[in-house]
Short mmCIF file of C-alpha atoms in Angstrom, two decimals:
data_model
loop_
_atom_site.label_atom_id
_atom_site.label_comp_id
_atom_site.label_asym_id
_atom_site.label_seq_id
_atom_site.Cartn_x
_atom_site.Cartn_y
_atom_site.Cartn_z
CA UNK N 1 22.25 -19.16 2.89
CA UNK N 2 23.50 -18.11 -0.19
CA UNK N 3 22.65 -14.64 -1.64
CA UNK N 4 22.28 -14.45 -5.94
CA UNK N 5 22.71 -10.41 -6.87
CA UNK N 6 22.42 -10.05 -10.51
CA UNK N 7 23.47 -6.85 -12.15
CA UNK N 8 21.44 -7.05 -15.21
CA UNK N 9 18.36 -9.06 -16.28
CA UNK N 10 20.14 -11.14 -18.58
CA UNK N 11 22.22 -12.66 -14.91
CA UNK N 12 18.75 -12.81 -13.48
CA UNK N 13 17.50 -14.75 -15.98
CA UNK N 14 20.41 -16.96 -15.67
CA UNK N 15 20.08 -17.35 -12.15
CA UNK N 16 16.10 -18.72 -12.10
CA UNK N 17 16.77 -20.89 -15.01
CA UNK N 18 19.83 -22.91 -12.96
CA UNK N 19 17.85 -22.50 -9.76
CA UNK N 20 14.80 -24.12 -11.42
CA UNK N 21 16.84 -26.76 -12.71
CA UNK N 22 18.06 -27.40 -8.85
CA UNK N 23 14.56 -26.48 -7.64
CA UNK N 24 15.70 -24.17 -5.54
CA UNK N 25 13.17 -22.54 -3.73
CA UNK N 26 14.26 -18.17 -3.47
CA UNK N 27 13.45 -15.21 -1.32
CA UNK N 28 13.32 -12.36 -3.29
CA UNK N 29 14.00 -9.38 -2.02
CA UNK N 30 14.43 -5.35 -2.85
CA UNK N 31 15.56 -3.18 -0.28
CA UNK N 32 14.17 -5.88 2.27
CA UNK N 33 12.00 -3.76 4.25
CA UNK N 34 9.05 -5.30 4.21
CA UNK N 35 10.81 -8.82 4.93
CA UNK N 36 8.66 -9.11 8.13
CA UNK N 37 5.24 -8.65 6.24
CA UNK N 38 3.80 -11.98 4.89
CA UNK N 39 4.17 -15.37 6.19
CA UNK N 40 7.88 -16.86 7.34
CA UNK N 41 9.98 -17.91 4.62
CA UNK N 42 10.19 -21.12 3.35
CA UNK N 43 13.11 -20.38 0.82
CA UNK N 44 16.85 -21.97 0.52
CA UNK N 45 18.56 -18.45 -1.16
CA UNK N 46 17.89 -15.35 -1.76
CA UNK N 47 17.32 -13.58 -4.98
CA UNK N 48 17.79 -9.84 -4.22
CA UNK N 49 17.51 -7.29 -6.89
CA UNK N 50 18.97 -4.31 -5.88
CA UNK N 51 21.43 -4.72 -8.80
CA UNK N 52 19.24 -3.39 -10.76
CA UNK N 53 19.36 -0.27 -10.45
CA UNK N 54 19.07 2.72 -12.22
CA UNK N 55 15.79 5.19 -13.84
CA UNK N 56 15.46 4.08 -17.88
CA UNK N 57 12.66 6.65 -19.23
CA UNK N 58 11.55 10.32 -17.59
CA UNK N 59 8.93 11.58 -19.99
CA UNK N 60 8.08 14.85 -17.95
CA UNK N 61 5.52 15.77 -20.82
CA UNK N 62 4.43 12.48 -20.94
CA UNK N 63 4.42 12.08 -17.54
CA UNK N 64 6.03 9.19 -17.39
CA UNK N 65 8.72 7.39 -15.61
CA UNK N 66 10.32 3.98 -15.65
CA UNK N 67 13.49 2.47 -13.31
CA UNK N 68 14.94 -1.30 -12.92
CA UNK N 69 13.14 -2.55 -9.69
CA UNK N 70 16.03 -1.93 -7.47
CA UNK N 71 16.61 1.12 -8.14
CA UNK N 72 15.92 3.29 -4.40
CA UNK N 73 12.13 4.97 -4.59
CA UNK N 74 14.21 8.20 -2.88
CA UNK N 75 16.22 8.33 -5.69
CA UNK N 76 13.04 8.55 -8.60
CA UNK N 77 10.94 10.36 -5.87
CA UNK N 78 14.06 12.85 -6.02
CA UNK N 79 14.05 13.30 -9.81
CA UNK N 80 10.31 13.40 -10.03
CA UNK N 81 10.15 16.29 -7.71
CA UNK N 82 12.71 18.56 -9.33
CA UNK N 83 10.15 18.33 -12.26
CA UNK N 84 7.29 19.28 -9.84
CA UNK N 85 5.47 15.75 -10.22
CA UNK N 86 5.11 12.81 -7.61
CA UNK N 87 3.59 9.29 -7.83
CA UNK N 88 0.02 9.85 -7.85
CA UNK N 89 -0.81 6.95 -4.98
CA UNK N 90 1.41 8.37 -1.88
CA UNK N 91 3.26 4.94 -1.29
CA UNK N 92 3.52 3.77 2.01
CA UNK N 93 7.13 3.64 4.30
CA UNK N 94 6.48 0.40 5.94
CA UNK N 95 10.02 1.06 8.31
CA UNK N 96 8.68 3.03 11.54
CA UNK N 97 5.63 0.19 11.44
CA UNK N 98 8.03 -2.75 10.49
CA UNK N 99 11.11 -1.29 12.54
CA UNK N 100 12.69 -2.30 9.27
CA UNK N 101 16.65 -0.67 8.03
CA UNK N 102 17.28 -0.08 4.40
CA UNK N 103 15.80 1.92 1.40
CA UNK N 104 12.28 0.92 -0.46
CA UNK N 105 12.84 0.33 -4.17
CA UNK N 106 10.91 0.92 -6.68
CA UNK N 107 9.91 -2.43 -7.62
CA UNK N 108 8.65 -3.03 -4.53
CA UNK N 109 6.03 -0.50 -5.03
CA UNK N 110 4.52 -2.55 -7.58
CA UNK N 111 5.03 -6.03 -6.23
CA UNK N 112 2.82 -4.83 -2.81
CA UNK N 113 0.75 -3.00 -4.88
CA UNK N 114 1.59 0.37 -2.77
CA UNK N 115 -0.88 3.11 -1.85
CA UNK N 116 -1.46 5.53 1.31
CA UNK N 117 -4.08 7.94 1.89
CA UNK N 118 -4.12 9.03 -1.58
CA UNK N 119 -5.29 6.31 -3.12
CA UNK N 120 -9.41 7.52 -2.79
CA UNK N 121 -8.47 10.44 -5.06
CA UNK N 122 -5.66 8.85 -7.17
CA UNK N 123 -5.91 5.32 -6.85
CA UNK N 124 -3.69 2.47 -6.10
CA UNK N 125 -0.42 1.44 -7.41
CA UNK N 126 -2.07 -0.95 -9.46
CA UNK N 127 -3.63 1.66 -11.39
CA UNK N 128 -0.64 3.69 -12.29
CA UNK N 129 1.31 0.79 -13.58
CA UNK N 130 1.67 1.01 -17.20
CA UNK N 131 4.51 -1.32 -17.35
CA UNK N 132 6.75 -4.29 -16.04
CA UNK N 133 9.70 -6.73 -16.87
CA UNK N 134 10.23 -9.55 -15.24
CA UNK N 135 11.98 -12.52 -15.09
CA UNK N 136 9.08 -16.01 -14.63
CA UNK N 137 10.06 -19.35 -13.31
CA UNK N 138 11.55 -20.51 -16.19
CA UNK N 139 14.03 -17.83 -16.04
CA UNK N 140 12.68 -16.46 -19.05
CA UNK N 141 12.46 -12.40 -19.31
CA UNK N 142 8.63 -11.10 -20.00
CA UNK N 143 7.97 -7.42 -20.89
CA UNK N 144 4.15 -6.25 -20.65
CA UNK N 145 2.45 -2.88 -21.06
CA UNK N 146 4.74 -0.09 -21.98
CA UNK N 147 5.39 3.58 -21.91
CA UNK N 148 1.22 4.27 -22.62
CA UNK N 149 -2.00 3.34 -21.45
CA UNK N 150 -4.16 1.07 -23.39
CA UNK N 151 -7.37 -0.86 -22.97
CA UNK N 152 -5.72 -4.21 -24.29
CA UNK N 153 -5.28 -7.62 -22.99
CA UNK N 154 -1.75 -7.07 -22.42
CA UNK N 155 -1.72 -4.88 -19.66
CA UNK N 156 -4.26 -7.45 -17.77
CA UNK N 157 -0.16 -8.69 -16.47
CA UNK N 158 0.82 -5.54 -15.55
CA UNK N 159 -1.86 -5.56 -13.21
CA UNK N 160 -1.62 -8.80 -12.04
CA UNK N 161 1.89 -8.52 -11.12
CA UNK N 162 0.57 -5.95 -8.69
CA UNK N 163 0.32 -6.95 -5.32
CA UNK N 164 1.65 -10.67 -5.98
CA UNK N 165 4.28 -9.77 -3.20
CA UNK N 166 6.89 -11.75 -5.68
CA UNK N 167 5.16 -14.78 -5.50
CA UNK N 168 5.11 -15.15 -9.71
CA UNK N 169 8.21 -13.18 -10.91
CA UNK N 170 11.13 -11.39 -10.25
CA UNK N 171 10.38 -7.68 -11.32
CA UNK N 172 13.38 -6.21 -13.44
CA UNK N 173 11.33 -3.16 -14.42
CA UNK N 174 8.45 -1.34 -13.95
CA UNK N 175 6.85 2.01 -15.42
CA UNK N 176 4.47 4.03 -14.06
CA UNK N 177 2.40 7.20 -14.53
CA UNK N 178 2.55 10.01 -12.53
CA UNK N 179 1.12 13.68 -11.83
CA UNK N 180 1.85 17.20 -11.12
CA UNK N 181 2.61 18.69 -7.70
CA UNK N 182 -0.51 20.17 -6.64
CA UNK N 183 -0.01 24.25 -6.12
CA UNK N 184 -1.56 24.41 -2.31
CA UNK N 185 -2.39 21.57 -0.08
CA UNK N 186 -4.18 22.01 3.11
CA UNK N 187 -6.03 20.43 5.84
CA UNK N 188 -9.31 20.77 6.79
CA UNK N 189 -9.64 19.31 10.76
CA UNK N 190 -12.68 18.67 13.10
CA UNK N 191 -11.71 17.98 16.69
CA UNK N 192 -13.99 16.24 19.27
CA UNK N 193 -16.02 14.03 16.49
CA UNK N 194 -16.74 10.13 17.83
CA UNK N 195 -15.62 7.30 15.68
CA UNK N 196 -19.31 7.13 13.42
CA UNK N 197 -19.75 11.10 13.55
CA UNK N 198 -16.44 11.42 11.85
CA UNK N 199 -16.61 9.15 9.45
CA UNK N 200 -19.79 10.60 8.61
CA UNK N 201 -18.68 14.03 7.88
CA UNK N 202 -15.94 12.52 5.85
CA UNK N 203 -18.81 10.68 3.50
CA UNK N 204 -20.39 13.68 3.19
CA UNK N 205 -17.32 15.59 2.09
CA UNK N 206 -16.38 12.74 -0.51
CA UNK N 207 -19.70 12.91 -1.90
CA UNK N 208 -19.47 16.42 -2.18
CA UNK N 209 -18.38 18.18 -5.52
CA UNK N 210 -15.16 19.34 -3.53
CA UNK N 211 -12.61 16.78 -4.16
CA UNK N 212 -10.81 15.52 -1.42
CA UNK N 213 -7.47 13.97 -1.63
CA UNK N 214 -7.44 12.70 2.03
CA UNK N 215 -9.87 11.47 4.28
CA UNK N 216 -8.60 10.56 8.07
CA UNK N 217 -10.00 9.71 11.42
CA UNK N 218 -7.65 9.55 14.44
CA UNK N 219 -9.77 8.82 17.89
CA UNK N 220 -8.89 10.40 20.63
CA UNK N 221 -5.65 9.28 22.34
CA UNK N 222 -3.88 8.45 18.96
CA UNK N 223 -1.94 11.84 18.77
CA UNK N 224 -3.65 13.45 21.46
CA UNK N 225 -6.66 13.91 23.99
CA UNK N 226 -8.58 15.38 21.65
CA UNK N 227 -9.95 13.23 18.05
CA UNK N 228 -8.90 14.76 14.65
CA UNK N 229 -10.49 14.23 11.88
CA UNK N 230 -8.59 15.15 8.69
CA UNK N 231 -9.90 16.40 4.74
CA UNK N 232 -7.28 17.24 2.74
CA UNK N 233 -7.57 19.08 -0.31
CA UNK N 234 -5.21 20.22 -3.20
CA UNK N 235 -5.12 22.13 -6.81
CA UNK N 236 -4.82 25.68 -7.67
CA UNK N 237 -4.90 28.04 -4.65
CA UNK N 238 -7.76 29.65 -5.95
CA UNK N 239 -9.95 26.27 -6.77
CA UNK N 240 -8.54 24.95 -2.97
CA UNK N 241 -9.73 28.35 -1.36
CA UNK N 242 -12.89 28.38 -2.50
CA UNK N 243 -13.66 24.23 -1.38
CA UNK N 244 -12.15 24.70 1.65
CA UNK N 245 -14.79 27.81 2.09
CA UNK N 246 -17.56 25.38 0.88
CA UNK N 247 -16.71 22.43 3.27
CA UNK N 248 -16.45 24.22 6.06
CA UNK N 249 -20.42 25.19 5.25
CA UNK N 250 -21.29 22.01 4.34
CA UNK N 251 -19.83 20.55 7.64
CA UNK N 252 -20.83 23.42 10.01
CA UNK N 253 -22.61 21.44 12.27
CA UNK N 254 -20.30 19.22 13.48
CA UNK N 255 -17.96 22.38 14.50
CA UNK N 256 -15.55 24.86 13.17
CA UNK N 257 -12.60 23.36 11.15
CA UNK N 258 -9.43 24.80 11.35
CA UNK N 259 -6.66 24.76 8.63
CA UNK N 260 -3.64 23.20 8.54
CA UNK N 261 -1.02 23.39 6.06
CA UNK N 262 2.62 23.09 5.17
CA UNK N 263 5.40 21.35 7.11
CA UNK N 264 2.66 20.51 9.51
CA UNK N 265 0.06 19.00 7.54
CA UNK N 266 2.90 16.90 5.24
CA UNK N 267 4.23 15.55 8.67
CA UNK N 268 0.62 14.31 9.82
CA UNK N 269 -0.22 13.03 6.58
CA UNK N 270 2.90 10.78 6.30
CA UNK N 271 2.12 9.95 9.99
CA UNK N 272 -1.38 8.61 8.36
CA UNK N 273 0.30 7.50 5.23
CA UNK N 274 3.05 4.63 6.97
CA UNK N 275 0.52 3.96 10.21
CA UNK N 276 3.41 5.92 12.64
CA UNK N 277 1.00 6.21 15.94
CA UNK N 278 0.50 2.27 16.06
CA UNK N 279 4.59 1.91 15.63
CA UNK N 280 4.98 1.75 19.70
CA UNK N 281 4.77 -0.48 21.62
CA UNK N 282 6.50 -3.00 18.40
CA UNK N 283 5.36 -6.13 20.47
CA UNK N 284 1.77 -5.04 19.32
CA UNK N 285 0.46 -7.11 16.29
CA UNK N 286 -1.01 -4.61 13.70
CA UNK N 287 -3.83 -5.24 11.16
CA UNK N 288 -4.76 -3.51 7.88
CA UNK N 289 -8.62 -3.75 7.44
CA UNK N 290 -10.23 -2.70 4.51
CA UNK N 291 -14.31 -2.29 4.48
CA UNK N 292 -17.46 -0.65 3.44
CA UNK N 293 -16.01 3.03 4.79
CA UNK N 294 -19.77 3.68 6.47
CA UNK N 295 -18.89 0.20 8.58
CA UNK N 296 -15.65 0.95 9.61
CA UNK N 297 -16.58 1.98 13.27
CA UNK N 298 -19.24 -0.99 13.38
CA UNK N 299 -16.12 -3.33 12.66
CA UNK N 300 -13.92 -1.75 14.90
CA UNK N 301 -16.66 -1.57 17.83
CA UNK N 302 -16.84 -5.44 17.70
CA UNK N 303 -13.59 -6.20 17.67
CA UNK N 304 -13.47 -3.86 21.04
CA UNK N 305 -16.36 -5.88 22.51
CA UNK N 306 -13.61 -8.88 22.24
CA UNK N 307 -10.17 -7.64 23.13
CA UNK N 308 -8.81 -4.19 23.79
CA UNK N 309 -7.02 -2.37 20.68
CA UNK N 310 -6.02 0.70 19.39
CA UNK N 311 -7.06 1.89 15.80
CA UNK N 312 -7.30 5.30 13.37
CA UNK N 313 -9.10 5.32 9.98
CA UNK N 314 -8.13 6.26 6.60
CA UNK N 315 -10.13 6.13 3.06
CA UNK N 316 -13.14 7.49 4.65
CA UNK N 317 -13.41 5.37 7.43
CA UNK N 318 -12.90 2.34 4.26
CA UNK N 319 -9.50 1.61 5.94
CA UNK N 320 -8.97 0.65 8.95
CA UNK N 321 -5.13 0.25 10.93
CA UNK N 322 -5.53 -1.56 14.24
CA UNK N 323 -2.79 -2.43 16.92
CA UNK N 324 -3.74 -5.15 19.73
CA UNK N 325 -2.19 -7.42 21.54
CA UNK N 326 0.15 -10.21 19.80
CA UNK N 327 -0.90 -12.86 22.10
CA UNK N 328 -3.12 -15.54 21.37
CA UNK N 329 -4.23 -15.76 17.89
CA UNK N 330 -3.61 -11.49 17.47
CA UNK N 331 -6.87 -10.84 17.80
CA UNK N 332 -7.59 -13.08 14.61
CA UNK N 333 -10.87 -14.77 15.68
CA UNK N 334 -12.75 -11.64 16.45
CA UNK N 335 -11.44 -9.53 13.44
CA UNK N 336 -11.94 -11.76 10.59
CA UNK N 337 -15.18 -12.23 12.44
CA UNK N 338 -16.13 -8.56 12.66
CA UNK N 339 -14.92 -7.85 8.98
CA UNK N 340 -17.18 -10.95 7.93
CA UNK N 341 -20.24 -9.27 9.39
CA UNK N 342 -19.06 -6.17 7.26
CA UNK N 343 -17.47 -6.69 4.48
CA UNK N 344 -14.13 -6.60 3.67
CA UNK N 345 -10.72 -8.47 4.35
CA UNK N 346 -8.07 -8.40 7.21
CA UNK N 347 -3.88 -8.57 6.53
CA UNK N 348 -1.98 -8.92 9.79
CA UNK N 349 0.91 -6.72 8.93
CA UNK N 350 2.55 -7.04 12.09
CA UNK N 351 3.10 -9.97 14.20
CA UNK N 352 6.14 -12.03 15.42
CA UNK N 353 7.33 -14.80 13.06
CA UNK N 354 5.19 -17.69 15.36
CA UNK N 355 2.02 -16.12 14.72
CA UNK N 356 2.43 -15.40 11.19
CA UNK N 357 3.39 -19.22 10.77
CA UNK N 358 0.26 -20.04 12.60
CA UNK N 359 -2.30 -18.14 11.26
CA UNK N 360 -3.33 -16.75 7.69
CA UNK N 361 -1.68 -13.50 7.61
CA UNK N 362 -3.63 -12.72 4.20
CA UNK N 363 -7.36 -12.95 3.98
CA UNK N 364 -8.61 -16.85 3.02
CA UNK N 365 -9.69 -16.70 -0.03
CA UNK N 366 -12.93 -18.93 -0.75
CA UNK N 367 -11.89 -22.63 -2.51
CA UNK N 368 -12.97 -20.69 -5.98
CA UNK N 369 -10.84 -18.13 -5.82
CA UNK N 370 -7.55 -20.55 -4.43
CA UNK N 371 -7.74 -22.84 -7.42
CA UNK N 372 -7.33 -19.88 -9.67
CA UNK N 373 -4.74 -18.33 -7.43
CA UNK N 374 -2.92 -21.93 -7.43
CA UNK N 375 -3.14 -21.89 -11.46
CA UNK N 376 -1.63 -18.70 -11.86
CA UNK N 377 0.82 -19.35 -9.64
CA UNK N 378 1.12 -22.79 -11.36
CA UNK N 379 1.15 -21.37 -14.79
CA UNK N 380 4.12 -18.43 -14.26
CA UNK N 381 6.40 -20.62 -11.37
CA UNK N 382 5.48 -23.96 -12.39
CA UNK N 383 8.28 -25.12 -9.61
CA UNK N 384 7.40 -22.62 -6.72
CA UNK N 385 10.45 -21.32 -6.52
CA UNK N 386 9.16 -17.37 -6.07
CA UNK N 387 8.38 -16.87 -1.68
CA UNK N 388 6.56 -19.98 -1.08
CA UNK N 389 4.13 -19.99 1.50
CA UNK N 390 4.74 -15.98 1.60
CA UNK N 391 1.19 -15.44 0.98
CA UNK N 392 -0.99 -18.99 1.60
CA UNK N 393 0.47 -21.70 3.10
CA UNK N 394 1.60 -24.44 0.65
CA UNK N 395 1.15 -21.81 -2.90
#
């Protein structure tokens, strides 16, 4: 299969426009570690943009940053953190899940629309992209958004881009926002709490005044015999003392919470973060369920009735990462089913390649929503060339 890897957008651009003029349908691809997320490929090359490479704009005042898509996300998290500031959403490592080789890059945290356990505090990807180039199906360059954010129509691409899993562009570019390192972080945990207690103590922390910035649930037999339930909470020692005083009395009831911090706590929050305890056994297919956080354990309690699984919460009990067995249909049946009752929508993140070609791996969307999805798609890749079938089968 031949492999197109243009140093510069201008060769990008190049490439698309004599690939759409062969109709050439192309797999694009970053640091490829995600290649085993989405539906099998239906491609003839691949388009791979680590080529372009390199950070274009650090405003540290500004707080701003902006790097060619294939530029490494080690190398901007790097420079970011000599400056004491981070990307505000936590992005996910999809390799101990995927059992995936090679480096993330940073336009792959836009095109997935990226986010881990910070995301109820800070928000998604999505909402910290200010910017993007990319290259459409025409092989003509588009710029949207820019160094600022502004309520205009313009930046209505910038978020659309986000999360289209390359499906309407190759990103050249993207720019995001970002935010100081937070003086203390530290862990508030529970031990002993049942799926629905837990995630009720984590409402009522969120709806307290006292500013969480991560909101876990791991069952017992995830990490150990015992269930942890996890609050994390960050700012200015002084603020973060006196919350974590004023959560521990607001959740006395449901035990005495011990602290963890440091080393420690980063290590169980990236655990959290890239879904580490379902990584083993790989032959498990693994689901990313997102619901009505006061549902969670209803959802997961049906899908139990059905087959047996393994799962741990994060958002508040809104997210949901659950490992059963690949068999069959991967538990689809009786999860889409269960998230139906609920609320929500279902990815199947892990899977072999048979049952990803079988089943929807994303949620079905209602006939509504796929007409627009097939217009859009339509409108910026009028030949399909971007990942067909990566997402739906035959968009």
């Amino acid at each position: 299969m031949t492999t197109y890897a243009p140093a510069s957008e201008q060769e990008a651009a190049a490439i698309v426009a004599q690939a759409a003029g062969r109709s050439e349908r192309l797999r694009l691809v970053g640091g490829n570690t995600k290649a085993a997320l989405g539906r099998p490929p239906q491609d003839e090359a691949t388009l791979s943009g680590t080529g372009l490479s390199g950070i274009t704009l650090y405003e540290p005042a500004e707080m701003v940053v902006a790097a060619r898509a294939g530029t490494p996300l080690a190398e901007v998290e790097a420079l970011l953190a000599e400056r004491g500031q981070m990307l505000p959403f936590e992005p996910i490592d999809h390799r101990p899940l995927l059992g995936s080789s090679g480096e993330p890059t940073f336009g792959a945290v836009a095109a997935v629309n990226n986010s881990g356990p910070r995301r109820i505090n800070a928000g998604a990807a999505r909402d910290s992209l200010i910017g993007v180039r990319f290259i459409n199906g025409r092989g003509e360059p588009i710029k949207s958004g820019g160094r600022v954010m502004k309520n205009v129509t313009g930046l209505d691409l910038v978020k659309l881009m986000a999360g289209s899993w390359g499906t309407l562009g190759l990103l050249t570019e993207v720019t995001f926002k970002v935010l100081p390192v937070q003086e203390r972080v530290t862990t508030l945990v529970l031990t002993g709490l049942d799926d629905v207690a837990a995630v009720d103590a984590l409402s009522t922390a969120l709806g307290s005044p006292f500013e969480l910035t991560g909101a876990a649930h791991l069952p017992a037999g995830i990490v150990g015999s015992e269930s942890l339930t996890l609050m994390r909470v960050e700012g200015f020692a002084k603020s973060v003392e006196y919350r974590l005083g004023e959560l521990r009395r607001l959740l006395r009831r449901r035990g005495d919470a011990q602290i963890v911090e440091g080393e420690d706590g980063a290590t169980l929050w990236r655990a959290v973060r890239d879904a580490a305890f379902l990584a083993e056994p790989s032959t498990d297919a693994v689901w990313r369920i997102s619901t009505v956080p006061g549902r969670g354990p209803e959802v997961t309690a049906a899908v139990a009735r059905d087959r047996s699984a393994r799962w741990f919460y994060d958002w508040g009990g809104g997210l949901i990462w659950l490992a059963t067995d690949a068999a069959d249909d991967a538990g689809t049946t009786a999860i889409r089913a269960a998230v139906q009752a609920a609320g929500g929508h279902a990815t199947l993140v892990r899977a072999p390649e048979t049952v990803r070609a079988a089943l929807p791996v994303f949620e079905p969307l209602p006939e509504p929503l796929m007409r627009i999805t097939r217009g859009i798609k339509a409108a910026h890749d009028p030949k399909g060339l971007f990942n067909p079938g990566r997402m739906y089968a035959g968009v």
